[in-house]
Coordinates of C-alpha atoms in Angstrom, one line a residue:
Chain A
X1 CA 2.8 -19.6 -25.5
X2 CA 1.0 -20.3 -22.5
X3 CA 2.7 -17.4 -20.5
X4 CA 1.6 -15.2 -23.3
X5 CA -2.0 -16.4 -22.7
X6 CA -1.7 -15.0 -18.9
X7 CA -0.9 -11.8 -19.7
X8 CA -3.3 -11.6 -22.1
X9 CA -5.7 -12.8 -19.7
X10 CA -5.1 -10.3 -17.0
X11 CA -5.6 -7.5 -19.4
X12 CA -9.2 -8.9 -19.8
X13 CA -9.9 -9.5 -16.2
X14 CA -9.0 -5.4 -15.6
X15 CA -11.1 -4.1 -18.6
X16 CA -14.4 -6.6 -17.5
X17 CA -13.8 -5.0 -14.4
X18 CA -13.7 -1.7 -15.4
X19 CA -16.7 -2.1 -17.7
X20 CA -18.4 -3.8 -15.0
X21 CA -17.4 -0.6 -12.4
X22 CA -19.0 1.4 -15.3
X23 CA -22.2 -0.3 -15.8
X24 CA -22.1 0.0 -11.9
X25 CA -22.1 3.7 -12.1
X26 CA -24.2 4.5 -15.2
X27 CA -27.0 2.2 -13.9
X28 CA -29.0 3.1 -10.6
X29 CA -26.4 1.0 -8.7
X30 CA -24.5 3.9 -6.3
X31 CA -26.6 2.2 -3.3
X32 CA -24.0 -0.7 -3.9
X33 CA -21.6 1.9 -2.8
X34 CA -22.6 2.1 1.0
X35 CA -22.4 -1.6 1.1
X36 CA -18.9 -2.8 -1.1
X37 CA -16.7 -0.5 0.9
X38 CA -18.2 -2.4 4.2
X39 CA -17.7 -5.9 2.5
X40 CA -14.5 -5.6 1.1
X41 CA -12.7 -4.2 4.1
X42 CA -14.8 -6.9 6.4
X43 CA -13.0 -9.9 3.6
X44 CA -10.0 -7.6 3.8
X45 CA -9.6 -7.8 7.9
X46 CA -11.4 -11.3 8.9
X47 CA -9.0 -12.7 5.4
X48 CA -5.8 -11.3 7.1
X49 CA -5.9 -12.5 10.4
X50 CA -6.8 -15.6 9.2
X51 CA -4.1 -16.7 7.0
X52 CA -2.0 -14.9 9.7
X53 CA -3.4 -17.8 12.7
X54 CA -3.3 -20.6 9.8
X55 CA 0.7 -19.7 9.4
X56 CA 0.9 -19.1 13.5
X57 CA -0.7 -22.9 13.5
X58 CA 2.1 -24.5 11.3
X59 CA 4.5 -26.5 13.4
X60 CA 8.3 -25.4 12.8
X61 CA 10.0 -27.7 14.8
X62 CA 13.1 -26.7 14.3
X63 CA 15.0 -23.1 13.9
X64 CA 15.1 -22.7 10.1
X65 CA 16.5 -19.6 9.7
X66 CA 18.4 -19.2 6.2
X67 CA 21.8 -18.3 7.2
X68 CA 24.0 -16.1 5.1
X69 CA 26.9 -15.0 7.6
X70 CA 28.7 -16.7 10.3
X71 CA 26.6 -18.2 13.3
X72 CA 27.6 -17.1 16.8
X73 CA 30.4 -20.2 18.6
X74 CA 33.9 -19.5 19.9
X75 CA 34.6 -16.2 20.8
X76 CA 38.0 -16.2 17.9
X77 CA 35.6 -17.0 15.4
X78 CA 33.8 -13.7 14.2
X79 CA 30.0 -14.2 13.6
X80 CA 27.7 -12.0 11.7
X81 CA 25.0 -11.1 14.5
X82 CA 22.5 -9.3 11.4
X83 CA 22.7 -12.2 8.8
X84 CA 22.8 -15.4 11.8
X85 CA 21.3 -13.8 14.9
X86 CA 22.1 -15.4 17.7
X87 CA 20.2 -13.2 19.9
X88 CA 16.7 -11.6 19.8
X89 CA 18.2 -8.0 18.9
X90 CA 20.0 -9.6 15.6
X91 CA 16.3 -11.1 14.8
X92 CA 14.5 -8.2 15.1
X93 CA 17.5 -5.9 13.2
X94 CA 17.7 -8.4 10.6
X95 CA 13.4 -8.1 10.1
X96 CA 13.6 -4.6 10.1
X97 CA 16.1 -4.4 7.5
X98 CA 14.2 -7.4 5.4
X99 CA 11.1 -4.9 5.8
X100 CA 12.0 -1.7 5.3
X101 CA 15.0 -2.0 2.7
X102 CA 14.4 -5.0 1.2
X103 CA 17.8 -6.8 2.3
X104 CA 17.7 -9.9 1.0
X105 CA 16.9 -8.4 -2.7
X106 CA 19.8 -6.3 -2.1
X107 CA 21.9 -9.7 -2.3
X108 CA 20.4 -10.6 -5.6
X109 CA 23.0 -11.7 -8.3
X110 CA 23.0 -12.5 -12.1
X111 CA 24.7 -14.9 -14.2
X112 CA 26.2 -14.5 -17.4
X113 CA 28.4 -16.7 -19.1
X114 CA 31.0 -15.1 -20.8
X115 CA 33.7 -17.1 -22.7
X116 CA 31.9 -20.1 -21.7
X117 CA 32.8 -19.8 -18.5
X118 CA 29.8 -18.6 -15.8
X119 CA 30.1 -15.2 -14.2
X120 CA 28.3 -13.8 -11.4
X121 CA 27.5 -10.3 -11.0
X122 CA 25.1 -8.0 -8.4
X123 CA 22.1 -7.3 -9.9
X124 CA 20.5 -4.3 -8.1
X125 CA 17.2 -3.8 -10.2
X126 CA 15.1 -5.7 -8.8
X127 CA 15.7 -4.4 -5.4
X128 CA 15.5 -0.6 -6.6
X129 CA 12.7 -0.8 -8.2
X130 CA 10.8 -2.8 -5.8
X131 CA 12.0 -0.5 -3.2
X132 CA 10.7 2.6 -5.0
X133 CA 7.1 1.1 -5.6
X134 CA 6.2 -0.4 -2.4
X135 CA 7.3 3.2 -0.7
X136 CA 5.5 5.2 -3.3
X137 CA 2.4 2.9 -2.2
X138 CA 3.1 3.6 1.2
X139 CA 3.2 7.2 0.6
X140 CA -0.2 7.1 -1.8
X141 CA -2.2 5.1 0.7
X142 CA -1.2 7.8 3.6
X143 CA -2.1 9.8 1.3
X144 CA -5.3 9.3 1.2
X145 CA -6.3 9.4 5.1
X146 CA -7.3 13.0 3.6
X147 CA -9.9 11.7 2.7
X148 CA -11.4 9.6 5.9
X149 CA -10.2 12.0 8.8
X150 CA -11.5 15.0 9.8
X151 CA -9.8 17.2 10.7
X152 CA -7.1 16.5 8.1
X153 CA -4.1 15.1 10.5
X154 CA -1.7 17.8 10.2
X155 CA 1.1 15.0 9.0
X156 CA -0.9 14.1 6.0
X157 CA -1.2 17.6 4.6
X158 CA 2.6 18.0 5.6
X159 CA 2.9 14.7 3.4
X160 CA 0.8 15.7 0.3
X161 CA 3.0 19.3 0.5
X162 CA 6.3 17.6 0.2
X163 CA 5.1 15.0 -2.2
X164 CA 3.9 17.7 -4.5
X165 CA 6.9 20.1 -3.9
X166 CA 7.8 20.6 -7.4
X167 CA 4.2 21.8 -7.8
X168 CA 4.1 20.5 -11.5
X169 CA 1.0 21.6 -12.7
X170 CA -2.7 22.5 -10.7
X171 CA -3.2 20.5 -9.0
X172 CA 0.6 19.4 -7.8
X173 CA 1.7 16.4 -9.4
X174 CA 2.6 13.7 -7.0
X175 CA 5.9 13.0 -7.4
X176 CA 4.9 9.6 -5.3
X177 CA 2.2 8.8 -8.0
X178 CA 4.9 9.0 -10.9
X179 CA 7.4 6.7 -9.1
X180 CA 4.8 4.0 -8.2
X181 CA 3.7 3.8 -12.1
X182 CA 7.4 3.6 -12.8
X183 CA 8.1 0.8 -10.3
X184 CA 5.0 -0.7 -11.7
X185 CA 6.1 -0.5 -15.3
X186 CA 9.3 -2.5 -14.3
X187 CA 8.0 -5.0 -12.4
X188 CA 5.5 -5.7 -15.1
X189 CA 7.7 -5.5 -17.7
X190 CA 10.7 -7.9 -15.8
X191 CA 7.6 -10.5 -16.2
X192 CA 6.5 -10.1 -19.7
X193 CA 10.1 -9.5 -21.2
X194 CA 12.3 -11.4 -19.3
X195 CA 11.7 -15.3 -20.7
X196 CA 12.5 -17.2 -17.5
X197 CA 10.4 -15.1 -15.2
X198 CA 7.6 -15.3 -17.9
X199 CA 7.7 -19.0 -17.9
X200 CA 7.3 -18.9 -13.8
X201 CA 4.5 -16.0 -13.8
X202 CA 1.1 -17.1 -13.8
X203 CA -2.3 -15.3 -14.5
X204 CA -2.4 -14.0 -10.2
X205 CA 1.0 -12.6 -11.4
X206 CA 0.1 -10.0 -13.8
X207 CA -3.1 -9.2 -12.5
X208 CA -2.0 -7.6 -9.5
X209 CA 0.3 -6.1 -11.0
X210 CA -2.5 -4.7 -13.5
X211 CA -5.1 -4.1 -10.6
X212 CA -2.8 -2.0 -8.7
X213 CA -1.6 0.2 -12.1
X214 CA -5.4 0.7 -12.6
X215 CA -6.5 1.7 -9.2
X216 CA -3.5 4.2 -9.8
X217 CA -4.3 4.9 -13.5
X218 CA -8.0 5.7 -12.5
X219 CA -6.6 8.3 -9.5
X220 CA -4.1 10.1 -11.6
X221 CA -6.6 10.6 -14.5
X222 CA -9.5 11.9 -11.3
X223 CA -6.5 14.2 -10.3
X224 CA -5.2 15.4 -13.1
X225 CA -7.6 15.1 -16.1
X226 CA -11.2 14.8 -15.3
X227 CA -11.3 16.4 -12.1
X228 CA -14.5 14.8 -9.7
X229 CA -15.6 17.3 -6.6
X230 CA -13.4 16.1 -4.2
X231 CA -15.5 17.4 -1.8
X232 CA -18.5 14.6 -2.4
X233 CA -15.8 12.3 -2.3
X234 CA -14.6 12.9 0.9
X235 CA -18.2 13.0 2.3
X236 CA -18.9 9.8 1.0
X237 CA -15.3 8.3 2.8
X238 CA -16.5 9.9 5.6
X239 CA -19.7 8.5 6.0
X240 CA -18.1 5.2 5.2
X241 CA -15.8 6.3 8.0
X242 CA -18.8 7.1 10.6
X243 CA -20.8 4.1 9.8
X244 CA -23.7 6.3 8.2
X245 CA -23.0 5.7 4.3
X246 CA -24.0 7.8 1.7
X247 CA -24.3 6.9 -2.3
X248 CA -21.7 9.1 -4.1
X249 CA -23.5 12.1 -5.3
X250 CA -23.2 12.3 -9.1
X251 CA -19.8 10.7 -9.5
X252 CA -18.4 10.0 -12.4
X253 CA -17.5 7.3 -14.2
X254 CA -13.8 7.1 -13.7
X255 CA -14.6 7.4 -9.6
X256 CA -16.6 4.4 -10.0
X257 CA -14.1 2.5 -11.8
X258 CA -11.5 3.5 -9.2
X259 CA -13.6 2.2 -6.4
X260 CA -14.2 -0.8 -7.9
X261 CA -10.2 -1.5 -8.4
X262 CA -9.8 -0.3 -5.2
X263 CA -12.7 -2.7 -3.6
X264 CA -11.4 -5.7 -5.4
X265 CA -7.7 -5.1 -4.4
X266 CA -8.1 -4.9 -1.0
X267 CA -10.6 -7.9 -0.6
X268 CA -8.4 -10.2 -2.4
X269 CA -4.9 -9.2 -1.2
X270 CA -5.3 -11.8 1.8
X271 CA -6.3 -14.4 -0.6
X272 CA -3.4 -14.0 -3.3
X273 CA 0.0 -13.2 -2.6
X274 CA 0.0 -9.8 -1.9
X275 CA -0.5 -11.1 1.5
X276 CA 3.3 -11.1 1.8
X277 CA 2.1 -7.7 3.3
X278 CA 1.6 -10.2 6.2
X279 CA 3.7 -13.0 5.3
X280 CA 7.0 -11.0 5.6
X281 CA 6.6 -11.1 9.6
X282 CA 5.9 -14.6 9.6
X283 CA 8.4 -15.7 7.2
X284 CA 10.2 -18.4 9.5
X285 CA 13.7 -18.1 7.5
X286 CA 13.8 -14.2 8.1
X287 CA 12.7 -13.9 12.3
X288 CA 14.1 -16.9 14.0
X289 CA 17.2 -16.8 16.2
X290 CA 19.6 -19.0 15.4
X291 CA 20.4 -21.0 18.4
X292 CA 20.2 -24.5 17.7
X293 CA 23.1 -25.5 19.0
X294 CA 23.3 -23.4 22.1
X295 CA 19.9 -24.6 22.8
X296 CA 18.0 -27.7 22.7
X297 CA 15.1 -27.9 20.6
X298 CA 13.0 -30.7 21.0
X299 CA 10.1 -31.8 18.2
X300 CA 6.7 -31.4 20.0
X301 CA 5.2 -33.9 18.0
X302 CA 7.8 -37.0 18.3
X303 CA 5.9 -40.2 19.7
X304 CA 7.8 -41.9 21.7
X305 CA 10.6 -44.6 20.5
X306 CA 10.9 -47.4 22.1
X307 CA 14.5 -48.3 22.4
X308 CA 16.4 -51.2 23.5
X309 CA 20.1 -49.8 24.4
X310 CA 23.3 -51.5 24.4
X311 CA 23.5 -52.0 28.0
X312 CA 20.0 -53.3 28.7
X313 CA 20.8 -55.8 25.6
X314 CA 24.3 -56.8 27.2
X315 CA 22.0 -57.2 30.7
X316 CA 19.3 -59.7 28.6
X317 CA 21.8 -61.9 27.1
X318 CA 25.4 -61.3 29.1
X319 CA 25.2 -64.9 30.3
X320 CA 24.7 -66.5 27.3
X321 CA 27.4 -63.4 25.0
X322 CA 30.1 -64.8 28.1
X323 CA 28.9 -69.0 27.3
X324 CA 30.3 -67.5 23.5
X325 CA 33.2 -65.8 24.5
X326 CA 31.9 -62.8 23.0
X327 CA 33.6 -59.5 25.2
X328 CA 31.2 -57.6 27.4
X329 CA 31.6 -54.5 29.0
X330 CA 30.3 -55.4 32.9
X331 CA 31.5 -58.5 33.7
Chain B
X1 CA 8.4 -21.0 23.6
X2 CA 5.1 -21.9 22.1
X3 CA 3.1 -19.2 24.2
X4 CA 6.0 -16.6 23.5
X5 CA 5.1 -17.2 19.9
X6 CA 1.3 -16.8 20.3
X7 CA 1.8 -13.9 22.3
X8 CA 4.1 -11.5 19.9
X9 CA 2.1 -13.1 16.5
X10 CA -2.0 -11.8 18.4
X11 CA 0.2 -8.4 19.4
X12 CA 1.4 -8.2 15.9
X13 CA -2.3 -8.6 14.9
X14 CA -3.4 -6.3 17.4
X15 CA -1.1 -3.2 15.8
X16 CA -2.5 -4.1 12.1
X17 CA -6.2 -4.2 13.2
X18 CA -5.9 -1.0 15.1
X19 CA -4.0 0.4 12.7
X20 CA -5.9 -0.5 9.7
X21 CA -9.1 0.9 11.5
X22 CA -7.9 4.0 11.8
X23 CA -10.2 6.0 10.1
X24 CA -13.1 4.7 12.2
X25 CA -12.1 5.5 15.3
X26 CA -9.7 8.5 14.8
X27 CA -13.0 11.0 14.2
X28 CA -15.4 9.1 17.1
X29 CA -17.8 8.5 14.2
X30 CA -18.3 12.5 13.8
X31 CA -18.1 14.7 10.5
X32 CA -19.4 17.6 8.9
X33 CA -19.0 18.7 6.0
X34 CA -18.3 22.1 5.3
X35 CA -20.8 25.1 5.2
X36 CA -20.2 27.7 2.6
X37 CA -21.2 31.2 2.7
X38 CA -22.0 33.1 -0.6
X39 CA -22.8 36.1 1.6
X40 CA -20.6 38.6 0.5
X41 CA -21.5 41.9 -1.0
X42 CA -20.5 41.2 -4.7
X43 CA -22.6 38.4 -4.9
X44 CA -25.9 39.6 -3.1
X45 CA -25.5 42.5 -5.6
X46 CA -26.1 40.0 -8.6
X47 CA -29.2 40.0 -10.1
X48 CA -28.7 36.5 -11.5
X49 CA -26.5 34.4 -8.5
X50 CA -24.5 32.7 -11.0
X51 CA -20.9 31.4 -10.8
X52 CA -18.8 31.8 -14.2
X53 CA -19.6 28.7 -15.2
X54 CA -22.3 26.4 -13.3
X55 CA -21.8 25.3 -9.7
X56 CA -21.7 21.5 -11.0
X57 CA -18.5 22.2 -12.7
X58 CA -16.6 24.8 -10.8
X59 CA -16.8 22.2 -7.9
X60 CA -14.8 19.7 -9.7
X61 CA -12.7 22.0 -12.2
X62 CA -11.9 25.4 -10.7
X63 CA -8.3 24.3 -10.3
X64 CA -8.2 23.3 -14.0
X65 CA -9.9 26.8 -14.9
X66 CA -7.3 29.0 -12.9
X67 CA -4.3 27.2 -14.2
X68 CA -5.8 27.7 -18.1
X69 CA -6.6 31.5 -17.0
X70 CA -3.1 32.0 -15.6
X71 CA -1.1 30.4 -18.5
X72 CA -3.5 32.4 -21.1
X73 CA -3.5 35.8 -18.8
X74 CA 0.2 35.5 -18.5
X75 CA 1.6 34.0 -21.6
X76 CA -0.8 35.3 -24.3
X77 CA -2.0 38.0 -22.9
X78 CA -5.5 36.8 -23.1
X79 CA -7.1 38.8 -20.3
X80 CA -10.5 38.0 -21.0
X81 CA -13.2 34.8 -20.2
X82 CA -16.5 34.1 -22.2
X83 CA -18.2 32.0 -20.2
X84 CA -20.4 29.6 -21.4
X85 CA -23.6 31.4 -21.5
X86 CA -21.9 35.1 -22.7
X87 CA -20.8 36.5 -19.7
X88 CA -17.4 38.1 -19.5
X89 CA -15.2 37.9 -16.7
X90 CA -11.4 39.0 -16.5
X91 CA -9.0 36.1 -15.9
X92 CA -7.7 37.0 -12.4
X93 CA -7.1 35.0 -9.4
X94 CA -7.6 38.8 -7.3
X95 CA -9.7 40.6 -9.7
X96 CA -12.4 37.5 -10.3
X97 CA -12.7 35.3 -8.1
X98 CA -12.0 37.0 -5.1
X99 CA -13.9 39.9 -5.8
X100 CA -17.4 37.9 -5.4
X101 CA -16.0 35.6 -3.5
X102 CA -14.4 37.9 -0.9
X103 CA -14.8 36.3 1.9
X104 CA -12.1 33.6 1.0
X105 CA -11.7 32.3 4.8
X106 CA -15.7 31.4 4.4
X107 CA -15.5 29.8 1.6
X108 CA -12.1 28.5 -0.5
X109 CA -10.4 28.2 2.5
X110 CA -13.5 25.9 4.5
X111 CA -13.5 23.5 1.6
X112 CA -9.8 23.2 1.2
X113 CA -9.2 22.2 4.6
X114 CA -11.7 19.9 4.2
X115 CA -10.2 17.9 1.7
X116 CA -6.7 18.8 2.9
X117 CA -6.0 20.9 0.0
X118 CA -3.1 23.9 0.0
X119 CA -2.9 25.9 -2.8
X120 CA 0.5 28.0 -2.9
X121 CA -1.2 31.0 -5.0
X122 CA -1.8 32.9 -2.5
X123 CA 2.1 33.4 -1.4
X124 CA 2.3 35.4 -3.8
X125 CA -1.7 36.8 -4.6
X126 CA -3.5 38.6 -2.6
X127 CA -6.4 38.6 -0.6
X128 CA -8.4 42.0 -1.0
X129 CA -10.2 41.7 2.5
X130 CA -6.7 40.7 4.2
X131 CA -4.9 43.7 3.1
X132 CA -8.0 46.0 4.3
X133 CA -7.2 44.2 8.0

């Protein structure tokens, strides 16, 4: 029931939002325009690097990393350098391949229990999906350098061209913009149809979700069904982009509202966990070399012990353990 | 081990703040917008210098307009426009557009760099003034 509830919730949050962004626009408010941008990237930078220092400041002891292969010992025994790294190389191999292919969703598994008895199978889903939005995301926000360089880098237009190669409809389709609402539409749905991820997913949950398929929502309807002058647009990125901001020249409604998403996306992403966009480097389990027993580690923070050994104890009381006839080891 | 980690973790911040700052320091704080000329014969021959439809909305929706023009020039065989306010034009890329605007490297072609735009029409259509060359 509650679960429900959050979803429902979310919904709310993006409309008030959207109304909101449309009040914004309808109302004399465009000078708020040459200020948000500055506000939200200022939350967006100062929020980042410090959640980035306050993980840097946690004390990890010990090497942690989650093994799922063989560590490196005797040179018979084959190890699994990618999965246990005993080296720096494995660490950073294994991090790259966390990063840019989403390894450890790769190894994700599913059990069913089939004639009472439980059976595990792979369960790739999760991992293609995911795969295929946070690439199409990459590609969209690249994107959109168009509009906040000048000249247009040369790899950007080359990116656009290839992104729009099946040239559906004028303007070209993305094919980028298609596979992000699709990864999107999976990801939302695993959370609002499957029952035990809906139990675990909270309002934050769906909401980014939301946010980010109505900053997308808002761009493809701009694009492809109320077209805005592109060219005020990039003026106004630009002079966001050169520190001398200008309110958007009659935008429209749907600009508005995609600012706004947009705005509110990238100043709470360091607060909520889309910071995984940071978190993945730091992620102690993923980037840290495996070499507890070839080295010593030694917890910084251990006060001292004091200890009373067995010899020192045999040298307190050895005259009174031989008066016993108790055994000691130094006559 | 400790300043090993400080180090790589304030490079690693280093890269993302340079990198998400692009935009500010890629253009040295410089832009222009572009300038477009309407001087081309065709137009300073109009008595009333008029686009076919207002300037407002050929900005945002010339894109839109070709593609209906195209798809109702080629497929119905509707050749001609009405605009809004009675004028007739005839729904060609070559034959319209390009005959007031003939100066296409002036004025289509400044904007669309601008916003990085490349449309593939002209592969195939041509440009009257580039054939003249």
């Amino acid at each position: 029931m509650k679960q429900s509830v959050n979803i429902l919730l979310s919904f709310i949050a993006i409309l008030a939002i959207a109304l909101a962004a449309a009040a914004a626009g309808r109302a004399d408010a465009p000078g708020w325009f040459r200020i948000l941008p500055y506000a939200a990237f200022g939350l967006f930078l100062a929020g980042f690097v410090y959640r980035v220092i306050r993980w840097a400041k946690a004390p990890v002891p010990f090497r942690i990393p989650a093994t799922c292969g063989q560590g490196k010992s005797l040179p018979w025994i084959k190890s699994n350098p990618l999965d246990n790294p005993a080296g720096p190389l494995g660490a950073i191999g294994r991090m790259a391949a966390e990063i840019f292919l989403f390894r450890s969703l790769f190894r994700n598994s599913q059990t069913e229990i089939v004639d009472g008895r439980p059976v595990y199978g792979s369960a790739k889903w999760l991992w293609f999906f995911g795969l295929m939005f946070h690439g199409s995301l990459l590609v969209v926000v690249l994107r959109h350098l168009r509009f906040f360089t000048e000249p247009v880098l040369p790899a950007v237009t080359g990116l656009s061209a290839l992104d729009g190669f099946l040239e559906i409809g004028v303007p070209a389709l993305y094919l980028s913009d298609a596979t992000l609402l699709a990864g999107l539409a999976f990801l939302f749905l695993r959370r609002a149809v499957l029952p035990q991820v809906r139990y675990i997913s909270l309002f934050a949950d769906y909401f980014a979700l939301l946010l980010i398929a109505a900053v997308a929502a808002t761009g493809l309807l701009m694009r492809h069904f109320f077209p805005v002058d592109l060219n005020a647009v990039k003026t106004m990125a630009m002079g966001w982009a050169t520190f001398a901001p200008v309110a958007p020249k009659d935008g429209s409604v749907i600009l508005y509202m995609h600012l706004c998403f947009v705005f509110i996306l990238i100043a709470w992403l360091p607060f909520s966990k889309l910071m995984h966009l940071g978190g993945i480097f730091m992620s102690p389990t993923r980037n840290m070399i495996n070499n507890n027993r070839s080295l010593r580690h030694i917890n910084p923070w251990n006060t001292p012990v004091k200890v009373h050994t067995y010899k020192e104890y045999e040298d307190e009381f050895r005259d009174k353990m031989k008066a016993a006839g108790l055994p000691v080891e130094k006559e | 081990m400790k300043q090993h980690k400080w180090g790589l973790i304030l490079l690693g911040l280093a890269i993302f703040a340079i990198a998400v700052t692009f935009p500010f320091w890629y253009g040295k704080g410089k832009t222009a917008p572009p300038v477009l000329s309407l001087e081309t014969p065709e137009i300073a021959g109009l008595a009333d210098k008029k686009c076919v439809e207002d300037a407002v909305f050929m900005r945002a929706n010339h894109m839109k307009m070709l593609q209906a023009w195209r798809d109702e020039a080629v497929r119905e065989g509707k050749r001609v426009y009405t605009a809004n306010d009675g004028r007739t034009f005839e729904k060609s890329l070559t034959g319209s557009c390009l005959q007031c605007h003939s100066n296409k490297e002036h004025f289509c072609d400044r904007c669309h760099h601008y916003v990085g735009a490349a449309p593939s029409c002209f592969d195939c259509h041509i440009v009257p003034a580039e054939v003249k060359k």
